[in-house]
Amino acid sequence: MSFWKKLTGDNFNLVDAAKSVFDSGKSLESSAHSVASNFVQQVATPKPAPAQMPQQPGLEMSGPEFAPIQGVSLELYANLLADMSDCGEDEARCLAIANSQGVSRDAWEAAKTGWTERMADPSLQNRVSLGFLKYYSPAMDKKRGGVEPVSLEDYTRIFAAMNYRKDPNDPAKQIDREIVLKENGLTLNQWNQCLVYWSPQVSDASNPALKRFQELLNNELKKYF
């Protein structure tokens, strides 16, 4: 099973908390901001998270939770996962990449289990998941050569469909995210790359992407409300 699928689980839902904001009568702009700013916590725990995302720049990566696992530091783990981002479920290929960086099978298995558990540990208050993203995001940007995984327009369209579109066979239920991903030719891993790339940008009030995201999301939500 891939890292992302193991970490987020089958019931992962990015906007549980944000939907309550929308349903309470706040503006779509407010809902859009809340949706985006919840992403990093939702990656760590597939449960509703606080509305405000801790800021990464001042993160201090000290303490036992950041200790390497069988020689695999959080930075090395994040870089390896970036290298493996297009491997899918090919465990042999992933192991070959780990081996090329001096990481044995046993060390890699221990690192996958250990770092995933630390990122999902609520007592650590997302410190490890934020530290992971601090390394993982630039590693993925470098791998993509600075190219966006999808455009902001496509990201918003898929995001809205996945979280607000209803099941055609049961309007009381939200559509299965796998259906939306398949329609758009994306795997779960690829979609999470999009989330990692765009969510921090559209939750930053100083980033012009936020305003554009709000405008695009407003238009998309008119389809569903």
Short mmCIF file of C-alpha atoms in Angstrom, two decimals:
data_model
loop_
_atom_site.label_atom_id
_atom_site.label_comp_id
_atom_site.label_asym_id
_atom_site.label_seq_id
_atom_site.Cartn_x
_atom_site.Cartn_y
_atom_site.Cartn_z
CA MET A 1 0.00 0.00 0.00
CA SER A 2 1.32 3.47 -0.90
CA PHE A 3 2.32 6.02 1.74
CA TRP A 4 -0.52 8.39 0.87
CA LYS A 5 -3.21 5.72 0.93
CA LYS A 6 -1.93 4.35 4.23
CA LEU A 7 -1.73 7.82 5.77
CA THR A 8 -5.05 9.23 4.63
CA GLY A 9 -7.10 6.04 4.74
CA ASP A 10 -10.15 5.09 2.73
CA ASN A 11 -12.41 7.55 4.57
CA PHE A 12 -10.20 10.60 4.09
CA ASN A 13 -12.32 13.71 3.62
CA LEU A 14 -10.58 17.04 3.33
CA VAL A 15 -13.54 19.29 3.95
CA ASP A 16 -15.57 17.85 6.81
CA ALA A 17 -14.72 20.87 8.93
CA ALA A 18 -15.10 23.35 6.09
CA LYS A 19 -18.57 22.10 5.20
CA SER A 20 -19.78 22.99 8.67
CA VAL A 21 -18.46 26.50 8.07
CA PHE A 22 -20.36 26.71 4.78
CA ASP A 23 -23.55 25.28 6.27
CA SER A 24 -23.42 27.77 9.12
CA GLY A 25 -24.12 30.56 6.65
CA LYS A 26 -20.68 32.10 6.19
CA SER A 27 -19.66 33.39 2.77
CA LEU A 28 -18.21 31.13 0.11
CA GLU A 29 -14.97 33.10 0.36
CA SER A 30 -14.73 32.29 4.06
CA SER A 31 -15.50 28.65 3.36
CA ALA A 32 -12.87 28.51 0.62
CA HIS A 33 -10.22 29.85 2.96
CA SER A 34 -11.23 27.42 5.70
CA VAL A 35 -11.16 24.49 3.29
CA ALA A 36 -7.66 25.26 2.10
CA SER A 37 -6.18 26.09 5.47
CA ASN A 38 -7.22 22.70 6.88
CA PHE A 39 -5.20 20.63 4.45
CA VAL A 40 -1.98 20.00 6.33
CA GLN A 41 -3.75 18.79 9.47
CA GLN A 42 -6.06 16.61 7.38
CA VAL A 43 -3.07 14.91 5.78
CA ALA A 44 -1.85 13.98 9.24
CA THR A 45 -5.23 12.92 10.64
CA PRO A 46 -8.33 12.10 8.55
CA LYS A 47 -10.57 13.92 11.04
CA PRO A 48 -11.91 17.49 11.27
CA ALA A 49 -9.06 19.80 12.23
CA PRO A 50 -8.77 23.31 13.70
CA ALA A 51 -9.48 26.11 11.26
CA GLN A 52 -6.04 27.68 11.38
CA MET A 53 -2.95 25.92 10.07
CA PRO A 54 0.28 26.32 12.03
CA GLN A 55 2.88 28.22 10.05
CA GLN A 56 5.89 26.26 8.82
CA PRO A 57 8.65 28.92 8.80
CA GLY A 58 9.07 28.94 12.59
CA LEU A 59 8.82 25.18 13.02
CA GLU A 60 11.52 23.82 15.33
CA MET A 61 12.35 20.26 14.37
CA SER A 62 13.79 19.08 17.65
CA GLY A 63 12.71 16.49 20.15
CA PRO A 64 12.47 12.69 20.00
CA GLU A 65 9.70 12.78 17.39
CA PHE A 66 12.26 14.01 14.84
CA ALA A 67 14.90 11.40 15.64
CA PRO A 68 15.90 9.29 12.59
CA ILE A 69 14.31 5.85 12.32
CA GLN A 70 16.95 3.20 11.64
CA GLY A 71 19.13 5.89 10.12
CA VAL A 72 16.36 7.42 7.98
CA SER A 73 15.88 11.08 8.87
CA LEU A 74 12.66 12.93 8.10
CA GLU A 75 14.45 14.86 5.35
CA LEU A 76 15.74 11.67 3.72
CA TYR A 77 12.32 10.06 4.06
CA ALA A 78 10.61 13.03 2.38
CA ASN A 79 13.17 13.09 -0.43
CA LEU A 80 12.79 9.35 -1.01
CA LEU A 81 9.01 9.66 -1.19
CA ALA A 82 9.39 12.44 -3.74
CA ASP A 83 11.66 10.17 -5.80
CA MET A 84 9.04 7.42 -5.49
CA SER A 85 6.07 9.64 -6.36
CA ASP A 86 5.56 8.03 -9.76
CA CYS A 87 6.10 4.42 -8.61
CA GLY A 88 2.48 3.73 -7.73
CA GLU A 89 2.19 0.41 -5.87
CA ASP A 90 5.45 -0.97 -7.28
CA GLU A 91 7.14 -1.91 -4.01
CA ALA A 92 10.17 -3.40 -5.76
CA ARG A 93 10.84 -0.12 -7.56
CA CYS A 94 10.43 1.84 -4.33
CA LEU A 95 12.87 -0.45 -2.57
CA ALA A 96 15.39 -0.04 -5.39
CA ILE A 97 15.21 3.74 -4.96
CA ALA A 98 15.68 3.39 -1.21
CA ASN A 99 18.62 1.04 -1.73
CA SER A 100 20.23 3.54 -4.10
CA GLN A 101 20.34 5.98 -1.17
CA GLY A 102 21.85 3.42 1.18
CA VAL A 103 18.59 2.47 2.87
CA SER A 104 18.06 -1.27 3.38
CA ARG A 105 14.74 -3.08 3.10
CA ASP A 106 14.40 -3.37 6.88
CA ALA A 107 15.30 0.29 7.43
CA TRP A 108 12.84 1.40 4.74
CA GLU A 109 9.99 -0.64 6.16
CA ALA A 110 10.71 0.68 9.65
CA ALA A 111 10.90 4.26 8.34
CA LYS A 112 7.59 3.98 6.48
CA THR A 113 5.83 2.62 9.54
CA GLY A 114 7.50 4.92 12.05
CA TRP A 115 7.23 8.22 10.20
CA THR A 116 3.61 7.55 9.21
CA GLU A 117 2.73 6.83 12.84
CA ARG A 118 4.46 9.99 14.02
CA MET A 119 2.66 12.13 11.44
CA ALA A 120 -0.68 10.63 12.47
CA ASP A 121 -0.05 10.95 16.23
CA PRO A 122 -2.46 13.63 17.54
CA SER A 123 -0.30 14.21 20.62
CA LEU A 124 2.44 15.61 18.37
CA GLN A 125 0.07 18.33 17.08
CA ASN A 126 1.10 17.92 13.44
CA ARG A 127 4.70 18.99 14.06
CA VAL A 128 6.06 15.97 12.21
CA SER A 129 3.65 16.29 9.27
CA LEU A 130 4.54 19.98 8.91
CA GLY A 131 8.23 19.10 9.06
CA PHE A 132 7.66 16.45 6.41
CA LEU A 133 5.99 18.96 4.08
CA LYS A 134 8.84 21.41 4.64
CA TYR A 135 11.14 18.90 2.93
CA TYR A 136 8.69 17.13 0.64
CA SER A 137 7.18 20.15 -1.13
CA PRO A 138 10.48 21.59 -2.45
CA ALA A 139 11.64 18.08 -3.38
CA MET A 140 8.52 17.61 -5.51
CA ASP A 141 8.87 21.10 -7.02
CA LYS A 142 12.42 20.22 -8.02
CA LYS A 143 11.33 16.91 -9.52
CA ARG A 144 8.61 18.62 -11.57
CA GLY A 145 11.07 21.26 -12.75
CA GLY A 146 8.91 24.01 -11.28
CA VAL A 147 5.85 22.97 -13.31
CA GLU A 148 2.45 22.91 -11.58
CA PRO A 149 1.00 19.41 -11.08
CA VAL A 150 -2.30 20.79 -12.45
CA SER A 151 -3.49 24.32 -13.13
CA LEU A 152 -5.29 26.22 -10.38
CA GLU A 153 -8.43 26.12 -12.54
CA ASP A 154 -8.34 22.31 -12.80
CA TYR A 155 -7.41 21.95 -9.14
CA THR A 156 -10.43 24.02 -8.05
CA ARG A 157 -12.80 22.19 -10.41
CA ILE A 158 -11.69 18.76 -9.19
CA PHE A 159 -11.59 19.93 -5.58
CA ALA A 160 -15.17 21.21 -5.75
CA ALA A 161 -16.48 18.09 -7.51
CA MET A 162 -14.80 15.75 -5.05
CA ASN A 163 -16.11 17.54 -1.99
CA TYR A 164 -19.52 18.91 -3.02
CA ARG A 165 -20.79 16.71 -5.84
CA LYS A 166 -23.44 14.18 -4.80
CA ASP A 167 -23.64 10.48 -5.60
CA PRO A 168 -25.94 10.17 -8.64
CA ASN A 169 -27.41 7.00 -7.15
CA ASP A 170 -27.98 8.53 -3.72
CA PRO A 171 -28.22 12.34 -3.52
CA ALA A 172 -27.89 12.14 0.26
CA LYS A 173 -24.31 10.94 -0.11
CA GLN A 174 -21.16 12.62 -1.34
CA ILE A 175 -19.71 11.19 -4.52
CA ASP A 176 -16.91 8.64 -4.18
CA ARG A 177 -13.66 10.52 -4.66
CA GLU A 178 -12.30 7.62 -6.73
CA ILE A 179 -14.94 8.35 -9.38
CA VAL A 180 -13.84 11.97 -9.67
CA LEU A 181 -10.19 10.99 -9.76
CA LYS A 182 -10.83 8.43 -12.52
CA GLU A 183 -12.81 10.96 -14.56
CA ASN A 184 -9.82 13.29 -14.43
CA GLY A 185 -7.17 10.64 -15.07
CA LEU A 186 -5.59 11.02 -11.62
CA THR A 187 -4.45 8.53 -9.02
CA LEU A 188 -4.83 9.19 -5.30
CA ASN A 189 -1.09 9.84 -5.09
CA GLN A 190 -1.24 12.36 -7.96
CA TRP A 191 -4.18 14.15 -6.34
CA ASN A 192 -2.33 14.43 -3.07
CA GLN A 193 0.57 16.00 -4.96
CA CYS A 194 -1.92 18.62 -6.18
CA LEU A 195 -3.15 19.19 -2.63
CA VAL A 196 0.37 19.54 -1.28
CA TYR A 197 1.22 22.03 -4.02
CA TRP A 198 -1.90 24.22 -4.07
CA SER A 199 -3.35 24.10 -0.55
CA PRO A 200 -0.60 26.12 1.16
CA GLN A 201 -0.83 28.72 -1.59
CA VAL A 202 -4.59 29.14 -1.42
CA SER A 203 -4.53 29.40 2.35
CA ASP A 204 -2.00 32.23 2.36
CA ALA A 205 -3.68 35.63 2.49
CA SER A 206 -0.61 37.26 0.92
CA ASN A 207 -0.63 34.92 -2.08
CA PRO A 208 -2.66 36.10 -5.11
CA ALA A 209 -3.64 32.48 -5.70
CA LEU A 210 -6.05 32.73 -2.75
CA LYS A 211 -8.23 35.38 -4.37
CA ARG A 212 -8.27 33.51 -7.68
CA PHE A 213 -9.11 30.26 -5.88
CA GLN A 214 -12.03 31.94 -4.11
CA GLU A 215 -13.36 33.29 -7.40
CA LEU A 216 -13.05 29.92 -9.11
CA LEU A 217 -14.56 28.04 -6.18
CA ASN A 218 -17.52 30.42 -6.04
CA ASN A 219 -18.28 29.62 -9.68
CA GLU A 220 -17.84 25.89 -9.18
CA LEU A 221 -20.08 25.76 -6.12
CA LYS A 222 -22.94 27.29 -8.07
CA LYS A 223 -23.17 23.89 -9.79
CA TYR A 224 -23.79 22.14 -6.51
CA PHE A 225 -25.79 24.68 -4.46
#
